[in-house]
Amino acid sequence: GPFQKTTEGYTDERNAQFVVKQHVQAFAGGVDRYTWALGTPKPGGVWDSEPWTLMPLTPRPGGKPAPKPSYAAYRLMVEKLRGFTKVEDLSPPSEAPEDRRTVVVRFTKPTGSVIVLWSDAAASYDLELAATSAVVTLVPTRKGDESKPETRAVDGGRLRLALGPAPLFVEPR
């Protein structure tokens, strides 16, 4: 996760995934408002060390001016989830929440619904939808990635998805 130093496995890719996962799970758990560190710690300040200097969505002062992948992930999440009025955790059951490997959360908006999915391990997942098609967007997690929505056909009320650690946004049509 983002609370690691680079020597412990932190990467910008994992941070981008975590930004979306952390917000989605917070909202699914009933949190009304959740924020992420949009700025950078003050140089020489109490937070000026790893992992805190790695988590912001933009680079440190003096760093490259391009936003980190987590910025693109956060921007996409805000775009997709803006205005939601209801959240439902549709994740497959597991023995304990910490054992859950696949997460499925539906956000209801006045304009329709958005389902956010991911799996800690590569997995195939059949999402049940009452739609004929769906727009699927993978969260960008690498520098230079852009979100590329893909319209997919729903076959017999099911949309087969290949899940991994990067969240997907699915918008039934």
Short mmCIF file of C-alpha atoms in Angstrom, two decimals:
data_model
loop_
_atom_site.label_atom_id
_atom_site.label_comp_id
_atom_site.label_asym_id
_atom_site.label_seq_id
_atom_site.Cartn_x
_atom_site.Cartn_y
_atom_site.Cartn_z
CA GLY A 1 0.00 0.00 0.00
CA PRO A 2 0.99 3.62 0.12
CA PHE A 3 2.16 3.41 3.72
CA GLN A 4 5.38 1.73 2.66
CA LYS A 5 8.82 3.07 1.93
CA THR A 6 10.36 2.39 -1.47
CA THR A 7 12.56 -0.22 0.17
CA GLU A 8 9.39 -2.00 1.40
CA GLY A 9 7.69 -2.25 -1.99
CA TYR A 10 6.10 1.17 -2.60
CA THR A 11 5.53 2.03 -6.25
CA ASP A 12 3.59 4.85 -7.92
CA GLU A 13 1.50 2.13 -9.62
CA ARG A 14 0.42 0.64 -6.28
CA ASN A 15 -0.27 4.12 -4.92
CA ALA A 16 -2.59 4.90 -7.89
CA GLN A 17 -4.51 1.67 -7.27
CA PHE A 18 -4.71 2.37 -3.55
CA VAL A 19 -6.13 5.89 -3.97
CA VAL A 20 -9.24 4.45 -5.66
CA LYS A 21 -9.47 1.36 -3.43
CA GLN A 22 -9.21 3.38 -0.22
CA HIS A 23 -12.00 5.77 -1.24
CA VAL A 24 -14.31 3.05 -2.58
CA GLN A 25 -13.94 0.91 0.53
CA ALA A 26 -14.45 3.93 2.80
CA PHE A 27 -17.68 4.90 1.02
CA ALA A 28 -18.87 1.27 1.00
CA GLY A 29 -18.24 1.20 4.76
CA GLY A 30 -20.48 4.22 5.34
CA VAL A 31 -17.98 7.08 5.38
CA ASP A 32 -19.64 10.27 4.11
CA ARG A 33 -16.53 12.27 3.25
CA TYR A 34 -12.99 11.15 2.56
CA THR A 35 -9.99 13.18 1.44
CA TRP A 36 -6.53 12.41 0.13
CA ALA A 37 -3.33 14.45 0.55
CA LEU A 38 -3.34 16.59 -2.57
CA GLY A 39 -0.28 18.57 -1.64
CA THR A 40 3.24 17.71 -0.61
CA PRO A 41 4.80 17.83 2.85
CA LYS A 42 6.73 20.94 3.76
CA PRO A 43 10.49 20.30 3.23
CA GLY A 44 12.12 19.81 6.61
CA GLY A 45 8.72 19.41 8.31
CA VAL A 46 7.51 16.60 10.52
CA TRP A 47 6.02 14.73 7.51
CA ASP A 48 9.12 15.14 5.31
CA SER A 49 10.09 11.45 5.18
CA GLU A 50 8.94 8.23 3.56
CA PRO A 51 6.22 7.05 3.30
CA TRP A 52 4.52 10.46 3.65
CA THR A 53 6.52 12.13 0.88
CA LEU A 54 5.47 9.38 -1.56
CA MET A 55 1.70 9.58 -1.10
CA PRO A 56 0.68 12.96 -2.57
CA LEU A 57 -0.89 13.05 -6.01
CA THR A 58 1.71 15.49 -7.29
CA PRO A 59 5.51 15.40 -7.05
CA ARG A 60 7.57 17.13 -4.38
CA PRO A 61 8.63 20.75 -4.93
CA GLY A 62 11.60 20.68 -7.27
CA GLY A 63 10.41 17.39 -8.76
CA LYS A 64 9.14 16.90 -12.27
CA PRO A 65 5.99 18.99 -12.89
CA ALA A 66 3.91 16.11 -14.32
CA PRO A 67 1.31 14.68 -11.93
CA LYS A 68 1.90 11.20 -10.56
CA PRO A 69 -0.26 8.27 -11.77
CA SER A 70 -2.29 8.59 -8.56
CA TYR A 71 -3.44 12.02 -9.75
CA ALA A 72 -4.93 10.53 -12.95
CA ALA A 73 -6.53 7.73 -10.89
CA TYR A 74 -8.03 10.22 -8.43
CA ARG A 75 -9.30 12.47 -11.23
CA LEU A 76 -10.99 9.52 -12.99
CA MET A 77 -12.57 8.32 -9.73
CA VAL A 78 -14.01 11.77 -9.00
CA GLU A 79 -15.36 12.00 -12.55
CA LYS A 80 -17.00 8.57 -12.39
CA LEU A 81 -18.42 8.75 -8.85
CA ARG A 82 -19.41 12.43 -8.64
CA GLY A 83 -22.95 12.83 -7.34
CA PHE A 84 -23.51 9.29 -6.09
CA THR A 85 -26.46 8.90 -3.74
CA LYS A 86 -26.21 5.26 -2.69
CA VAL A 87 -23.44 2.67 -2.23
CA GLU A 88 -23.84 -1.12 -2.12
CA ASP A 89 -21.08 -3.61 -1.40
CA LEU A 90 -21.78 -6.55 -3.75
CA SER A 91 -18.52 -8.37 -3.08
CA PRO A 92 -18.58 -12.17 -3.02
CA PRO A 93 -18.78 -13.49 0.54
CA SER A 94 -15.63 -14.61 2.33
CA GLU A 95 -14.80 -16.05 5.72
CA ALA A 96 -13.60 -12.66 6.99
CA PRO A 97 -13.42 -9.20 5.39
CA GLU A 98 -9.61 -9.27 5.50
CA ASP A 99 -9.69 -12.52 3.46
CA ARG A 100 -11.76 -10.97 0.68
CA ARG A 101 -9.84 -11.01 -2.59
CA THR A 102 -12.49 -9.66 -4.99
CA VAL A 103 -14.24 -6.36 -4.30
CA VAL A 104 -17.43 -5.26 -6.11
CA VAL A 105 -19.12 -1.98 -5.12
CA ARG A 106 -22.07 -0.34 -6.88
CA PHE A 107 -22.53 3.44 -6.74
CA THR A 108 -25.97 4.75 -7.72
CA LYS A 109 -26.14 8.19 -9.31
CA PRO A 110 -29.09 10.13 -10.75
CA THR A 111 -27.72 9.29 -14.22
CA GLY A 112 -27.31 5.55 -13.60
CA SER A 113 -24.89 3.32 -11.76
CA VAL A 114 -21.15 2.76 -11.68
CA ILE A 115 -19.67 -0.49 -10.42
CA VAL A 116 -16.07 -0.53 -9.19
CA LEU A 117 -14.29 -3.90 -9.13
CA TRP A 118 -10.84 -5.34 -8.51
CA SER A 119 -9.21 -8.50 -7.24
CA ASP A 120 -6.01 -8.90 -5.27
CA ALA A 121 -5.18 -11.89 -7.47
CA ALA A 122 -5.85 -12.23 -11.19
CA ALA A 123 -9.39 -13.52 -11.54
CA SER A 124 -12.19 -13.88 -14.04
CA TYR A 125 -15.47 -12.44 -12.82
CA ASP A 126 -19.01 -12.54 -14.27
CA LEU A 127 -20.79 -9.31 -13.39
CA GLU A 128 -24.58 -9.59 -13.56
CA LEU A 129 -26.09 -6.59 -15.35
CA ALA A 130 -29.57 -5.70 -16.57
CA ALA A 131 -28.13 -3.95 -19.63
CA THR A 132 -27.16 -4.72 -23.21
CA SER A 133 -23.74 -3.10 -22.98
CA ALA A 134 -21.39 -1.47 -20.51
CA VAL A 135 -18.54 1.00 -20.65
CA VAL A 136 -15.46 -0.45 -18.91
CA THR A 137 -12.63 1.86 -17.84
CA LEU A 138 -9.39 0.67 -16.23
CA VAL A 139 -7.88 3.00 -13.63
CA PRO A 140 -4.65 4.47 -15.03
CA THR A 141 -1.71 3.42 -12.85
CA ARG A 142 1.46 4.21 -14.84
CA LYS A 143 2.99 7.47 -15.97
CA GLY A 144 1.49 8.52 -19.26
CA ASP A 145 -1.51 6.18 -18.95
CA GLU A 146 -4.82 7.65 -19.93
CA SER A 147 -8.17 6.11 -19.13
CA LYS A 148 -9.49 4.47 -22.27
CA PRO A 149 -13.17 3.58 -21.94
CA GLU A 150 -14.19 0.46 -23.85
CA THR A 151 -17.80 -0.40 -24.71
CA ARG A 152 -18.45 -4.11 -24.18
CA ALA A 153 -21.51 -6.23 -24.97
CA VAL A 154 -23.38 -7.85 -22.09
CA ASP A 155 -24.20 -11.46 -22.97
CA GLY A 156 -27.22 -13.05 -21.30
CA GLY A 157 -27.17 -10.55 -18.44
CA ARG A 158 -23.49 -11.19 -17.69
CA LEU A 159 -20.34 -9.26 -18.43
CA ARG A 160 -17.16 -11.32 -18.13
CA LEU A 161 -14.28 -9.28 -16.73
CA ALA A 162 -10.62 -10.03 -16.17
CA LEU A 163 -9.82 -8.54 -12.76
CA GLY A 164 -6.50 -7.69 -11.20
CA PRO A 165 -5.22 -5.21 -8.61
CA ALA A 166 -6.06 -2.14 -10.72
CA PRO A 167 -9.71 -1.14 -10.22
CA LEU A 168 -12.19 -1.11 -13.11
CA PHE A 169 -15.16 1.23 -13.48
CA VAL A 170 -18.16 -0.38 -15.21
CA GLU A 171 -21.08 1.74 -16.36
CA PRO A 172 -24.11 -0.26 -17.59
CA ARG A 173 -25.86 1.19 -20.65
#
